[in-house]
mmCIF file of C-alpha atoms in Angstrom:
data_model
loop_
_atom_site.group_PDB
_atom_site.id
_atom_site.type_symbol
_atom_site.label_atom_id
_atom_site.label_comp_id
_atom_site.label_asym_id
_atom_site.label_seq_id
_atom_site.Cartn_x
_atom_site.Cartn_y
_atom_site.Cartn_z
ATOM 1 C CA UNK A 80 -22.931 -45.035 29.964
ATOM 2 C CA UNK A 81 -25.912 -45.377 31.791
ATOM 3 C CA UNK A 82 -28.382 -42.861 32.562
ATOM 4 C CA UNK A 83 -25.505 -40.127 34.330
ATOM 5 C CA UNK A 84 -23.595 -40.346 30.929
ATOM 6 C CA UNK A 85 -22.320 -36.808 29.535
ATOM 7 C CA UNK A 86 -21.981 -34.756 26.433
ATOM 8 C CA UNK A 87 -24.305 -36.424 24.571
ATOM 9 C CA UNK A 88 -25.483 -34.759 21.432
ATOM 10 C CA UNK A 89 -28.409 -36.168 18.744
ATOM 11 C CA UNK A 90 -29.169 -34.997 15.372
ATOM 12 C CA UNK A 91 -32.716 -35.950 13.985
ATOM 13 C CA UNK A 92 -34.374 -34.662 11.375
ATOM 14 C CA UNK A 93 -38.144 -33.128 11.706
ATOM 15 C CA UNK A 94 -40.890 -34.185 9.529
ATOM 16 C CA UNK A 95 -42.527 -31.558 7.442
ATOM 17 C CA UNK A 96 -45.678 -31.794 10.142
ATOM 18 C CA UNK A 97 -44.240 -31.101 12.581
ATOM 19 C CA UNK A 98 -42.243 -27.511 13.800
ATOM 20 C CA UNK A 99 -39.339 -26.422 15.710
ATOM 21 C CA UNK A 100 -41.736 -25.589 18.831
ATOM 22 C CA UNK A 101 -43.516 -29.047 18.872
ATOM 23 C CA UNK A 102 -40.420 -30.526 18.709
ATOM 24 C CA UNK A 103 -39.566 -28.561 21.939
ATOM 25 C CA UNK A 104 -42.347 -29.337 23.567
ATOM 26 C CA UNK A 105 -42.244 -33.002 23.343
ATOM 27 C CA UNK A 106 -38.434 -33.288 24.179
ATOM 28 C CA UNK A 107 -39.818 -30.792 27.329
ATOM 29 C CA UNK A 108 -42.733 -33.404 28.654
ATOM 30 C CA UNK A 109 -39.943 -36.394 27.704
ATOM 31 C CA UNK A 110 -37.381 -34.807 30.486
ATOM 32 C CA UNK A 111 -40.248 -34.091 32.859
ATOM 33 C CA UNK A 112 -41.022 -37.879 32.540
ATOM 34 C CA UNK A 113 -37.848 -38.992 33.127
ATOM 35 C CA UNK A 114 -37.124 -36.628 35.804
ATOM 36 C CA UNK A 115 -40.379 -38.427 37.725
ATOM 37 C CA UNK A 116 -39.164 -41.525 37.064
ATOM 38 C CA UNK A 117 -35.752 -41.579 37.848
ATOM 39 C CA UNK A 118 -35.945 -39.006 40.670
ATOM 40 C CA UNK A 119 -33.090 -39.576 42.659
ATOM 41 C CA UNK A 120 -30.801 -42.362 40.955
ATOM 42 C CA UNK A 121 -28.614 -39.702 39.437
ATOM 43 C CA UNK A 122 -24.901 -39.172 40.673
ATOM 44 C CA UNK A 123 -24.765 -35.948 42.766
ATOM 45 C CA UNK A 124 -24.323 -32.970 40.905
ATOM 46 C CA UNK A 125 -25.486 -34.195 38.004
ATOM 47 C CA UNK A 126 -29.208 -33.142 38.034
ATOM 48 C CA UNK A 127 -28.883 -29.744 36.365
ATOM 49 C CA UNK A 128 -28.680 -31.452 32.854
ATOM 50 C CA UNK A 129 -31.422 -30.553 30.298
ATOM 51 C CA UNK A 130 -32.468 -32.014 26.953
ATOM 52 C CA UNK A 131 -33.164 -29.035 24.120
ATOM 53 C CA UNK A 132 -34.044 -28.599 20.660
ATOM 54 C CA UNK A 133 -31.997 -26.341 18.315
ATOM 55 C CA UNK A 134 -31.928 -26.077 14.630
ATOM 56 C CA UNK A 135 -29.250 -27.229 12.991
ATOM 57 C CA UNK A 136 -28.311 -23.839 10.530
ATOM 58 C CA UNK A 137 -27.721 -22.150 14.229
ATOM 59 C CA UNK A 138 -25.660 -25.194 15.965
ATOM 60 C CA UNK A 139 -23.394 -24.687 12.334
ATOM 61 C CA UNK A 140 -23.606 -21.457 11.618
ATOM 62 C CA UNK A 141 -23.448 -19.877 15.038
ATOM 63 C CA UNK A 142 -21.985 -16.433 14.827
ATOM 64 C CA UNK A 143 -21.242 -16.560 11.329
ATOM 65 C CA UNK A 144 -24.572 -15.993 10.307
ATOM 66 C CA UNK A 145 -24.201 -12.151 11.453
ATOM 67 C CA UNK A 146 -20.501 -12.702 10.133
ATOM 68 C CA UNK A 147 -21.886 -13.506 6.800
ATOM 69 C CA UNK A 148 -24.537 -11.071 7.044
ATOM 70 C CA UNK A 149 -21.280 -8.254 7.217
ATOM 71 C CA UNK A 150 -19.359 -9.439 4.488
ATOM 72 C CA UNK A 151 -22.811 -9.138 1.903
ATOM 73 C CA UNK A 152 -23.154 -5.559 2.836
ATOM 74 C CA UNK A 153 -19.615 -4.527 3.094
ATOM 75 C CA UNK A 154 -19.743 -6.361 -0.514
ATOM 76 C CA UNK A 155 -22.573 -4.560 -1.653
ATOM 77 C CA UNK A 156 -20.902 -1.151 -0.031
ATOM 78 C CA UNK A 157 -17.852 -2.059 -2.427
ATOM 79 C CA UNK A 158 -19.628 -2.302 -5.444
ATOM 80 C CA UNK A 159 -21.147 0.754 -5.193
ATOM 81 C CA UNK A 160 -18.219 2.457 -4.305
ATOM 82 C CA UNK A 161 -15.941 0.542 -7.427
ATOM 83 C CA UNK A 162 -19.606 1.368 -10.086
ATOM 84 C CA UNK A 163 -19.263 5.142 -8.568
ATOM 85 C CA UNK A 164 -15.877 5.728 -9.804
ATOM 86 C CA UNK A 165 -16.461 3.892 -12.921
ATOM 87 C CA UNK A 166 -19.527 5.996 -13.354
ATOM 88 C CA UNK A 167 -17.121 9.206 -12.917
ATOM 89 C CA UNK A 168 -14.708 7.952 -15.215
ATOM 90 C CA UNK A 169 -17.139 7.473 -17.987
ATOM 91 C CA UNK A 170 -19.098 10.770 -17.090
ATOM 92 C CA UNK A 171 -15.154 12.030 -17.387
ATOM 93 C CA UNK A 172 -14.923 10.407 -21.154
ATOM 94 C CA UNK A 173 -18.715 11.467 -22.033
ATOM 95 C CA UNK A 174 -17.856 15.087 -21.268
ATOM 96 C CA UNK A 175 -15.104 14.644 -23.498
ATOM 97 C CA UNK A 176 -17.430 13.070 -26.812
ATOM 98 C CA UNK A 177 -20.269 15.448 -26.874
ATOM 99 C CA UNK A 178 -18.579 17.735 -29.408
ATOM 100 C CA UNK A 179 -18.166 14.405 -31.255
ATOM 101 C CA UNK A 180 -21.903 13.594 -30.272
ATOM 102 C CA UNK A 181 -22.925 16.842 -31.209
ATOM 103 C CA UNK A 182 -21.566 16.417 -34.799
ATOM 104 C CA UNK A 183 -22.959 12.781 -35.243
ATOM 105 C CA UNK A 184 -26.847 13.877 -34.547
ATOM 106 C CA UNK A 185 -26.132 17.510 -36.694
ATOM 107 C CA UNK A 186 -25.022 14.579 -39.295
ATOM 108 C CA UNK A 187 -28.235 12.556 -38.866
ATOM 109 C CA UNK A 188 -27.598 10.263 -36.544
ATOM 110 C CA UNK A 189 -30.261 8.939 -34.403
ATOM 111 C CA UNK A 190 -29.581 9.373 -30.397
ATOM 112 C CA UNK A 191 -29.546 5.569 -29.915
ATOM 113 C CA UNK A 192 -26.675 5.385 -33.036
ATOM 114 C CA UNK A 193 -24.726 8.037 -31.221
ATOM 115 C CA UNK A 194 -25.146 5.941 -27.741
ATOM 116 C CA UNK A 195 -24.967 2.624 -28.966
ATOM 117 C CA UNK A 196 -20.875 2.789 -29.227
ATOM 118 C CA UNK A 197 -20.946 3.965 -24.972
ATOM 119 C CA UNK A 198 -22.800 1.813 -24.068
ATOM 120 C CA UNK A 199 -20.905 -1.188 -25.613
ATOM 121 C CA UNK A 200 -17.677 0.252 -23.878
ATOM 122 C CA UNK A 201 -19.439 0.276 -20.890
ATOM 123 C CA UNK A 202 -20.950 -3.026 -20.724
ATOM 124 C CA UNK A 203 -17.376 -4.312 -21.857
ATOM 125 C CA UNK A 204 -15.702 -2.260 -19.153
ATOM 126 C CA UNK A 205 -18.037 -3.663 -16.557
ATOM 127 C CA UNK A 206 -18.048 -7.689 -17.917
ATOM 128 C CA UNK A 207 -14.519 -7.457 -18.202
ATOM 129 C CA UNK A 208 -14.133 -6.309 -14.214
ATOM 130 C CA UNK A 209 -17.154 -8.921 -12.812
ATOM 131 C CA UNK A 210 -14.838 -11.640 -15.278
ATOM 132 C CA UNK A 211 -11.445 -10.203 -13.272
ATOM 133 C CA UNK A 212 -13.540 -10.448 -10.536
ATOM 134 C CA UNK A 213 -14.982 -13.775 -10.167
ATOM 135 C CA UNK A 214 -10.862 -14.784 -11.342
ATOM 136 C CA UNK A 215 -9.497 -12.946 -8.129
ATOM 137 C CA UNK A 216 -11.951 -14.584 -6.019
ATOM 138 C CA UNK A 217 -11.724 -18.282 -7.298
ATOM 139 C CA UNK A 218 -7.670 -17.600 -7.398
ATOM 140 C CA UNK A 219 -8.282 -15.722 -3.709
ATOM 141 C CA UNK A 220 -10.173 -18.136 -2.032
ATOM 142 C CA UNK A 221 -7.615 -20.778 -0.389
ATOM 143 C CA UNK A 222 -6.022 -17.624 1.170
ATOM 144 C CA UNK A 223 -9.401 -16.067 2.940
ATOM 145 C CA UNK A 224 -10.249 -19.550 3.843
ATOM 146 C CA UNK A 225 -7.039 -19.961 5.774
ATOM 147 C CA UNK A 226 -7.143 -16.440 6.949
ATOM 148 C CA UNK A 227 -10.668 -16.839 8.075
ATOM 149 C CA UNK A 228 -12.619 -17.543 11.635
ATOM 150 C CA UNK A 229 -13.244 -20.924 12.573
ATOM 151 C CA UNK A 230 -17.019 -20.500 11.987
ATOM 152 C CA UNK A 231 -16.488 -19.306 8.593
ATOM 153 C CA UNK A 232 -13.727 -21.671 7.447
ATOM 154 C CA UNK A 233 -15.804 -24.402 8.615
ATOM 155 C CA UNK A 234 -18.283 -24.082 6.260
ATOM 156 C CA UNK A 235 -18.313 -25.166 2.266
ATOM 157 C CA UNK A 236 -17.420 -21.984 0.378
ATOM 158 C CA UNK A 237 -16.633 -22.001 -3.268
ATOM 159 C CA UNK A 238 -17.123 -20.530 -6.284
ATOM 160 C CA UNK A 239 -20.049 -22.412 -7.732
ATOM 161 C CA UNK A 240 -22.548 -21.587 -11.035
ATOM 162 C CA UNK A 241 -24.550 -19.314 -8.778
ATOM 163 C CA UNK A 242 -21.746 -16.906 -7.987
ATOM 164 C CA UNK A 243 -20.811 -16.854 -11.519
ATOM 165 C CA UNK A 244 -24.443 -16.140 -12.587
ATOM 166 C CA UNK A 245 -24.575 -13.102 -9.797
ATOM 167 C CA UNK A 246 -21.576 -11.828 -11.242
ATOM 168 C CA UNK A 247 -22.452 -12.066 -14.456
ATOM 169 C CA UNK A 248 -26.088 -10.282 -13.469
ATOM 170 C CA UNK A 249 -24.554 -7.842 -11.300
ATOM 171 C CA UNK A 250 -21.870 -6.786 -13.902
ATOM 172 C CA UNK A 251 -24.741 -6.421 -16.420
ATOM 173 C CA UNK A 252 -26.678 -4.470 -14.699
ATOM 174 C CA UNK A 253 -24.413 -2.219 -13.154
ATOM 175 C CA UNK A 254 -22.781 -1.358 -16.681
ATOM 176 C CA UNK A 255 -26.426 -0.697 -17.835
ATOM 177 C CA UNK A 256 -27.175 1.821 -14.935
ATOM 178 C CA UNK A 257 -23.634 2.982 -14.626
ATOM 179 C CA UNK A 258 -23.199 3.851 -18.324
ATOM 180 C CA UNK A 259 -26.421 5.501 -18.864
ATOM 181 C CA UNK A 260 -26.313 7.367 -16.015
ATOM 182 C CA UNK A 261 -23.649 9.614 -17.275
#
């Protein structure tokens, strides 16, 4: 190739001592010193060409950082919307027990006895949809991948042991708040 070559692109990794910016800067003074040296032996045309530093995650990533970035909150948006409705529907079934409730503490019961049983339908309700969930997504996955951007589909998505843990965290916790709530 020579020194008026094209399209040349280098991947190097930086040492923990050194940043992004000093990085920049040397590649910066490198191109000055070439530029001084080799003044005038490039072909014509060709001396716009620049040397620059990037980080990797943005050369990847690109646009789908902010793409990714939209799909977490319009995830997060869902949630609460699906743990709202299941939070009416078992406000809906409370209102319905409290003559029930009202008999089991006039019995003796202690409150936690007499909540104990919604709570446990509440925490199965919500395991059992993060479960159906984490199914739908592993079975959905092949389809959104092939439906997806370039930047997106490009990139190593899966269900791993993290998502399962989230789910399994995020189902917990919104049947705990969701449930006691009501």
């Amino acid at each position: 190739w020579g020194r008026s070559g094209h399209g040349m692109f280098v991947i190097g990794r930086l040492t923990s001592s050194v940043t992004l910016e000093q990085a920049r800067a040397e590649i910066a003074a490198l191109q000055k010193r070439w530029g001084e040296r080799y003044a005038g032996q490039h072909s014509p045309g060709l001396d716009g060409h620049s040397l620059h530093v990037e980080h990797i995650r943005d050369r990847v990533l690109g646009t789908a950082r902010n793409v990714g970035a939209m799909l977490w909150i319009a995830t997060v948006l869902l949630l609460g919307l699906a743990c709202a409705n299941v939070a009416n529907l078992l406000l809906a079934r409370g209102e319905s027990r409290t003559a029930e409730s009202g008999v089991r503490l006039a019995l003796g019961s202690s409150p936690l006895r007499v909540a104990r049983p919604v709570l446990l339908e509440g925490l199965l309700i919500s395991l059992g949809g993060g479960a159906l969930g984490v199914l739908l997504s592993w079975a959905g996955m092949p389809i959104l991948l092939s439906i997806a951007p370039a930047e997106i589909a490009s990139l190593e998505a899966g269900i791993d042991g993290r998502v399962i843990a989230f789910a399994l965290v995020a189902s917990l916790v919104t049947g705990l708040l969701f449930t006691l709530a009501p």
